[in-house]
PDB file of C-alpha atoms and ligand atoms in Angstrom:
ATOM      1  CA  UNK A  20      -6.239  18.126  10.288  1.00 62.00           C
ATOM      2  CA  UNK A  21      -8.754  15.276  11.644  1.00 76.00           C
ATOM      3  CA  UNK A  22     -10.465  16.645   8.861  1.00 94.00           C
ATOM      4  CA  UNK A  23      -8.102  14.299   6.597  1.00 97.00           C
ATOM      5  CA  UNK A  24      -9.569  11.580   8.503  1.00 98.00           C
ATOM      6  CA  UNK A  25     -13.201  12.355   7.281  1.00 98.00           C
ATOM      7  CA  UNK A  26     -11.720  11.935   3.783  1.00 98.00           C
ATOM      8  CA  UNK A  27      -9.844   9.043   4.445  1.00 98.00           C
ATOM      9  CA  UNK A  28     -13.449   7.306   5.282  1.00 98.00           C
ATOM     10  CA  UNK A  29     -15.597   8.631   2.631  1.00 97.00           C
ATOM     11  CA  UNK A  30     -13.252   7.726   0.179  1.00 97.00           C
ATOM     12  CA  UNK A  31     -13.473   4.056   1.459  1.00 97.00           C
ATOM     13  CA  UNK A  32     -17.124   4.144   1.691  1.00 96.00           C
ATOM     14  CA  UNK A  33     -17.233   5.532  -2.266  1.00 95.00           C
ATOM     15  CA  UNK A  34     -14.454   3.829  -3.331  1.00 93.00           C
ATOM     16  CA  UNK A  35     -13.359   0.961  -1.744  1.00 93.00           C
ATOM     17  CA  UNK A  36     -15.303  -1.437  -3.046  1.00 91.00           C
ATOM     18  CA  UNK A  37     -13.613  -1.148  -6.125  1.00 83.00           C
ATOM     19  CA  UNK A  38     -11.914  -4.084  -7.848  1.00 75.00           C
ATOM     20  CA  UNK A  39      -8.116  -4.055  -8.943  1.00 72.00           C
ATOM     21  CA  UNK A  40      -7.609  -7.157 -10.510  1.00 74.00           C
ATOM     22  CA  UNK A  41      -7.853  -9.431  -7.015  1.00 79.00           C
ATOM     23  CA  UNK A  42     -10.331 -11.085  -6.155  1.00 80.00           C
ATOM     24  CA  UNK A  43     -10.531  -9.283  -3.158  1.00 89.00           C
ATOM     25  CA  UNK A  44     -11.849  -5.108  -2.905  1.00 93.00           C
ATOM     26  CA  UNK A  45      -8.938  -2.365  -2.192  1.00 93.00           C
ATOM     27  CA  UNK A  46     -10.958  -1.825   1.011  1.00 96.00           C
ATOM     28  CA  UNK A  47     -10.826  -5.620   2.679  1.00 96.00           C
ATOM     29  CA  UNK A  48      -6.992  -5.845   0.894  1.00 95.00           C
ATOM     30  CA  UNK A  49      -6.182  -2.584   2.579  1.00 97.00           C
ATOM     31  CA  UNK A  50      -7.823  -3.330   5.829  1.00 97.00           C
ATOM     32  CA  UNK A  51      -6.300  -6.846   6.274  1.00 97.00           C
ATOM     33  CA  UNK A  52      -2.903  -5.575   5.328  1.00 98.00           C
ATOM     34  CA  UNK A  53      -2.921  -3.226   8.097  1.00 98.00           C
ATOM     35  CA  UNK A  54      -4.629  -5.836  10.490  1.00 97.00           C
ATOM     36  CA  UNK A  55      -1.198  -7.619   9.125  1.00 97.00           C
ATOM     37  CA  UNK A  56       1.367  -5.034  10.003  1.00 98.00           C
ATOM     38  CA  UNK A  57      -0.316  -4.810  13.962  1.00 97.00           C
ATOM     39  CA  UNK A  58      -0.318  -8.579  14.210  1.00 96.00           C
ATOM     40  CA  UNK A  59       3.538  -8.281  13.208  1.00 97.00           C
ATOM     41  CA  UNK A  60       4.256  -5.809  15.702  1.00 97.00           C
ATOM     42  CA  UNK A  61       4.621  -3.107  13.116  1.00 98.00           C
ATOM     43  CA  UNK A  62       4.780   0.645  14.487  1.00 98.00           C
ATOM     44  CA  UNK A  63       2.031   3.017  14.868  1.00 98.00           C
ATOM     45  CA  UNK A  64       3.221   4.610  11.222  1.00 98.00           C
ATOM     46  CA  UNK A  65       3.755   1.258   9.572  1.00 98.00           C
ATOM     47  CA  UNK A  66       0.062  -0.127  10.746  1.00 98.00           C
ATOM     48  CA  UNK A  67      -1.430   3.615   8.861  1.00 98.00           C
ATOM     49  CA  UNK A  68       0.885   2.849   5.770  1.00 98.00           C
ATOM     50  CA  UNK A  69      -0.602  -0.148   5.480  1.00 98.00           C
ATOM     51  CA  UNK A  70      -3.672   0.794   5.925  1.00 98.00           C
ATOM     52  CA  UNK A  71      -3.736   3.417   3.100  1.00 98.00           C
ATOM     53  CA  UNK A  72      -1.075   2.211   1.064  1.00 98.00           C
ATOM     54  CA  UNK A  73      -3.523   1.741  -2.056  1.00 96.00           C
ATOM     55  CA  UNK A  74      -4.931   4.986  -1.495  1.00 97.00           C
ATOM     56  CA  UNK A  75      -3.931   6.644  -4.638  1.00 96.00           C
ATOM     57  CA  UNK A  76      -6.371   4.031  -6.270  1.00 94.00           C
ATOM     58  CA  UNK A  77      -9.162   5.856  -4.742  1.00 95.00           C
ATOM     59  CA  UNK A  78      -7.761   9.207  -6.126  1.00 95.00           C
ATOM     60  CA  UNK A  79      -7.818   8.678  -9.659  1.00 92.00           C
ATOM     61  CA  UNK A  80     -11.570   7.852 -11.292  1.00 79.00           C
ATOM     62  CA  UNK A  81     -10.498   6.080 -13.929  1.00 83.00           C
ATOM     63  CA  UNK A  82      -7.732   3.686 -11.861  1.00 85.00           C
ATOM     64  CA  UNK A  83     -10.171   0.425 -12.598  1.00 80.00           C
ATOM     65  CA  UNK A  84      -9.705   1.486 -16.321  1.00 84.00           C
ATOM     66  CA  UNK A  85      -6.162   2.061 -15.937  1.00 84.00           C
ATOM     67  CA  UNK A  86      -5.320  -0.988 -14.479  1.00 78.00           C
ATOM     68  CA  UNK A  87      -7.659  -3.386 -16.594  1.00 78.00           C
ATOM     69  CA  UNK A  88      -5.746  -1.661 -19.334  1.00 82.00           C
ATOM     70  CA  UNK A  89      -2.329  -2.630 -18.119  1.00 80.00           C
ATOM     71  CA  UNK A  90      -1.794   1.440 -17.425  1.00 86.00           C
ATOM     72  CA  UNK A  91       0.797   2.331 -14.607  1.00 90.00           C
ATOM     73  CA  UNK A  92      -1.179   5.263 -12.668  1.00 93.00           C
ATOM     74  CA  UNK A  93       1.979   5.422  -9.977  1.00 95.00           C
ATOM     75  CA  UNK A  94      -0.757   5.011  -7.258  1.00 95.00           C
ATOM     76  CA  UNK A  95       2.342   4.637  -4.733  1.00 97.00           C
ATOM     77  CA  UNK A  96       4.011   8.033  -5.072  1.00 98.00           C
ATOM     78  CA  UNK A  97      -0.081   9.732  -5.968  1.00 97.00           C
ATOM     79  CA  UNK A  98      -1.390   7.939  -2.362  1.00 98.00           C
ATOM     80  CA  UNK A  99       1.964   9.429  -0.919  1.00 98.00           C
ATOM     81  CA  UNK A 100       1.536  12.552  -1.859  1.00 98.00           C
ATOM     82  CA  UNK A 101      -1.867  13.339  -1.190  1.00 98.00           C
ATOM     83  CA  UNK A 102      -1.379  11.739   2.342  1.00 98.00           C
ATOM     84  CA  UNK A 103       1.605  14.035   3.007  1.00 98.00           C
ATOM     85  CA  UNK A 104      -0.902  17.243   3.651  1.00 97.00           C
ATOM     86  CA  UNK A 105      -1.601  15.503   6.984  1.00 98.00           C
ATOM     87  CA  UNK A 106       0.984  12.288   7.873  1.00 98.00           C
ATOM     88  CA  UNK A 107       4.882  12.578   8.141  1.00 98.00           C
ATOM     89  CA  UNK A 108       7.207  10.521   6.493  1.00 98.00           C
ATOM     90  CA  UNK A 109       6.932   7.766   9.137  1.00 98.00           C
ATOM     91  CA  UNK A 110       3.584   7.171   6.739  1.00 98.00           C
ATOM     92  CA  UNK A 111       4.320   8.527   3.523  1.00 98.00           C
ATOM     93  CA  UNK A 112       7.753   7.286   2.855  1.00 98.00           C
ATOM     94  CA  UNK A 113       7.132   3.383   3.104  1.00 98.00           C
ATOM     95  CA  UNK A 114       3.593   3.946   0.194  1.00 98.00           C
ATOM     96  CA  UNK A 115       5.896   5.959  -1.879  1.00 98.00           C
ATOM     97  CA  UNK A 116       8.093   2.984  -2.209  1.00 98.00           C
ATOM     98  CA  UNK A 117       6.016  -0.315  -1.514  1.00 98.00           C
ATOM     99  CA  UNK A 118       6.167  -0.789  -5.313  1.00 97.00           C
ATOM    100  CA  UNK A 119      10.032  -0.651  -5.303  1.00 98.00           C
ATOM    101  CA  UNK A 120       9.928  -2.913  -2.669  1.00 98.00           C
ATOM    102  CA  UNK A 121       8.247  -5.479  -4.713  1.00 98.00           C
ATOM    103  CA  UNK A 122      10.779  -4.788  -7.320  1.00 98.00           C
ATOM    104  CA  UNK A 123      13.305  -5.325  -4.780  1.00 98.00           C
ATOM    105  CA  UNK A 124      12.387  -8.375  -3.129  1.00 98.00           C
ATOM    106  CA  UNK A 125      11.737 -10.007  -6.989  1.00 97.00           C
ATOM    107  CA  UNK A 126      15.115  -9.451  -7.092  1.00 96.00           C
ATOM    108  CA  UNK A 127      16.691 -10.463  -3.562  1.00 95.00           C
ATOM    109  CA  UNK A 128      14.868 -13.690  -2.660  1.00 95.00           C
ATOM    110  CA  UNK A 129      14.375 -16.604  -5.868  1.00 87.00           C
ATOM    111  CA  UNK A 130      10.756 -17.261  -4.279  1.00 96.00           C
ATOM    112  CA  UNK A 131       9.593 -13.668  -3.736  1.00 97.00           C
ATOM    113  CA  UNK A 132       8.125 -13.572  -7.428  1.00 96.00           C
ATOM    114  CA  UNK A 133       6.397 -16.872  -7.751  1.00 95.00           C
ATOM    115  CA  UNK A 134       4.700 -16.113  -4.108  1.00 95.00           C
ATOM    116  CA  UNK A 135       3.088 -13.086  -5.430  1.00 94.00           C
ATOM    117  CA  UNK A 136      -0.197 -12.933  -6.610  1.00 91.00           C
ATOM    118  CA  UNK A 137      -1.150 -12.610  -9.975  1.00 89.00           C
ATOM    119  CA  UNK A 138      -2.394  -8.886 -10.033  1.00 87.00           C
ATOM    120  CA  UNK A 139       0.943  -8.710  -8.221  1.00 91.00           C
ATOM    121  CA  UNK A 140       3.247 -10.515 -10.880  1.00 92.00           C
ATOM    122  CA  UNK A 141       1.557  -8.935 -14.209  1.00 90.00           C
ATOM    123  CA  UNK A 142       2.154  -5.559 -12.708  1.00 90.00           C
ATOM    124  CA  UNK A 143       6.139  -6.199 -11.862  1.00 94.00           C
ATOM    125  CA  UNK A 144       6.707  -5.423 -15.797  1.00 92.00           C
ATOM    126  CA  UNK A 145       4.269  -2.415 -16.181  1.00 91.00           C
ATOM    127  CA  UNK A 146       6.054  -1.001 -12.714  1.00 94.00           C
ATOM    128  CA  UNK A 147       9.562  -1.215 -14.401  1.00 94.00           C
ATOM    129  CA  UNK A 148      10.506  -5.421 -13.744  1.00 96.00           C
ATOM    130  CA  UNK A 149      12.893  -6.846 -11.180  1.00 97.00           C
ATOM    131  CA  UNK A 150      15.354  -4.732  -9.637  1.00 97.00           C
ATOM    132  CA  UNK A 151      18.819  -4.260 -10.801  1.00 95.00           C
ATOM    133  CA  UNK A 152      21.718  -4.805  -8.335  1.00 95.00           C
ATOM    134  CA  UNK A 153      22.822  -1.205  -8.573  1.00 96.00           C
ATOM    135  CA  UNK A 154      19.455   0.269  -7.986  1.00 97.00           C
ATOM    136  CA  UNK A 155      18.738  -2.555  -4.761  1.00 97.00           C
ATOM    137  CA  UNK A 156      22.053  -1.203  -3.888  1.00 97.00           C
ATOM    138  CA  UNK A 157      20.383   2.704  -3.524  1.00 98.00           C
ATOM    139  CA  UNK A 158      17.189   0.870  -2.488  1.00 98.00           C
ATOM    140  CA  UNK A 159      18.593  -0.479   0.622  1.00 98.00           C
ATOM    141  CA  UNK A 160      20.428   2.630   1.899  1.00 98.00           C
ATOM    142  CA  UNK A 161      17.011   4.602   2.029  1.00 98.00           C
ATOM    143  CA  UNK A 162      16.271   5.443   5.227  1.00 98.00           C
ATOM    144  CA  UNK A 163      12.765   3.645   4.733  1.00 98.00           C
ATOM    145  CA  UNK A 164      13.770   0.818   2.977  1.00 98.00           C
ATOM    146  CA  UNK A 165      13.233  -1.618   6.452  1.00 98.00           C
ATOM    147  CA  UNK A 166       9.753   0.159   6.691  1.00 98.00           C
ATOM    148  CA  UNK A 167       9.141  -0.329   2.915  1.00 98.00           C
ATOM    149  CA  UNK A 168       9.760  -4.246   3.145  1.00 98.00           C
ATOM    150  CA  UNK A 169       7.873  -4.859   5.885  1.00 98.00           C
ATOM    151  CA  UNK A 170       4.930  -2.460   4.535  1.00 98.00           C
ATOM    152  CA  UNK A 171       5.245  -4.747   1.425  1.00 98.00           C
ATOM    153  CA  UNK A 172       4.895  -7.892   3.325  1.00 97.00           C
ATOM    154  CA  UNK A 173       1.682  -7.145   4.867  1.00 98.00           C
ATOM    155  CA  UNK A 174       0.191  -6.272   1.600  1.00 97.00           C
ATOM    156  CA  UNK A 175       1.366  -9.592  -0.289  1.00 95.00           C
ATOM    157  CA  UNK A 176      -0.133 -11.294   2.571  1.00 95.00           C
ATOM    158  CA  UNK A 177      -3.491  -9.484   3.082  1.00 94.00           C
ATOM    159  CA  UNK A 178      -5.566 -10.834   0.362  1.00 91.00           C
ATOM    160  CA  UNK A 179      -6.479 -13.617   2.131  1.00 89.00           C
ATOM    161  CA  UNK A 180     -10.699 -14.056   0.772  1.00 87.00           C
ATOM    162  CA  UNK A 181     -11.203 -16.273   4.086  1.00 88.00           C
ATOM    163  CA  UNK A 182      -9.621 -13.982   6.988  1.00 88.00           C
ATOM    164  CA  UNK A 183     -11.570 -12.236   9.099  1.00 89.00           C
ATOM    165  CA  UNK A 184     -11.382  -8.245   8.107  1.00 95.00           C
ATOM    166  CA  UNK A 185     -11.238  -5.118  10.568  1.00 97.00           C
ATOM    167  CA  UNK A 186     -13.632  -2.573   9.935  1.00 97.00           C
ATOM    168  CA  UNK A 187     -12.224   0.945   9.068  1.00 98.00           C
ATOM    169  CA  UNK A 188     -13.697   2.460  12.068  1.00 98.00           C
ATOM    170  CA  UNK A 189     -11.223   0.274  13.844  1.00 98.00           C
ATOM    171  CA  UNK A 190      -8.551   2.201  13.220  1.00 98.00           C
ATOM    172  CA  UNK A 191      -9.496   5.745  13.644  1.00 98.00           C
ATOM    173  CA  UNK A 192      -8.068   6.501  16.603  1.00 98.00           C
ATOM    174  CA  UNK A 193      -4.952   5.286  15.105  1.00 98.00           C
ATOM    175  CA  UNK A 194      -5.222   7.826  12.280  1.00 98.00           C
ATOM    176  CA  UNK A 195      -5.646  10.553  14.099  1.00 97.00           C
ATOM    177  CA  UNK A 196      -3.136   9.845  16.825  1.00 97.00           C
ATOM    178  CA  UNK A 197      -0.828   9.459  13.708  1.00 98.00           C
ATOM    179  CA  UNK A 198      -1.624  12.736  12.300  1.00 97.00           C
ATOM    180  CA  UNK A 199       1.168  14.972  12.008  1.00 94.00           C
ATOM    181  CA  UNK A 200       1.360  17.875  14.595  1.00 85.00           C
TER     182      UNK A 200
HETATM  183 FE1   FE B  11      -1.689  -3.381  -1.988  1.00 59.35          FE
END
């Protein structure tokens, strides 16, 4: 399965550079959230979600389009799913549902929204707007809903254009020790 890992990198190296309406590239925003998640403590499985939370960016050719375009591609539950040949849940749960966290926390927490940034806040709408109290309710009882916040916290807060970024390579021991057996 490290073979996963091969793919992992040379779809950074081809498409990573890629913009998605930051200022910053998917690979230095994916990168510094998951340098985010380890400097929080986060687990093993939280630190790869972050990581390759954006991932389903990389899988669809046209996602630049899609998102200049104001086009939902669901890149949370497509980066979940491809991810799932090789990582548990631990990994794949908190991607599928870092957009629903967003939608979430817009709703939970007055400042959450205005803290975003703006890729962030013109995609709440497009990704189905703040949550409703029934659907938080549901939200909250998933068993990866803690994961899911704190995956989500690490990516509002790793487009910083002046930190310091890992390099991928950093982290590939990680992956593969993650790797589901
Ligand atoms: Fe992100």
């Amino acid at each position: 399965m490290t073979g996963v890992v091969e793919e992992i990198f040379d779809l950074f190296a081809r498409f990573g550079g890629g913009e998605y309406g930051e200022a910053l590239s998917l690979e230095r925003h994916m990168l510094q959230s998951a340098a985010m998640a380890r400097s929080l403590g986060a687990s093993n499985a939280v630190v790869v979600a972050a990581l390759l939370h954006d991932v389903g960016y990389f899988l669809v050719p046209d996602s630049a389009n899609a998102i200049a375009e104001g086009r939902d591609i669901g890149h949370e539950a497509l980066g979940a799913a491809w991810l799932s040949q090789a990582f548990g849940t631990d990994v794949t749960a908190p991607i599928a549902l870092h957009v629903q966290a967003k939608r979430y926390l817009c709703g939970v927490e007055p400042d959450y929204f205005a803290g975003l940034s703006k890729a962030s806040r013109l995609s709440l709408a497009l990704q189905g707007g703040v949550m409703r109290a029934d659907e938080a309710e549901r939200f909250a009882s998933d068993p990866a809903f803690e994961a899911a916040l704190l995956l989500r916290r690490c990516d509002d807060r790793g487009k910083d254009l002046a930190a310091a970024t890992p390099a991928l390579e950093d982290f590939r021991q990680l992956l593969v020790a993650t790797l589901r057996r």
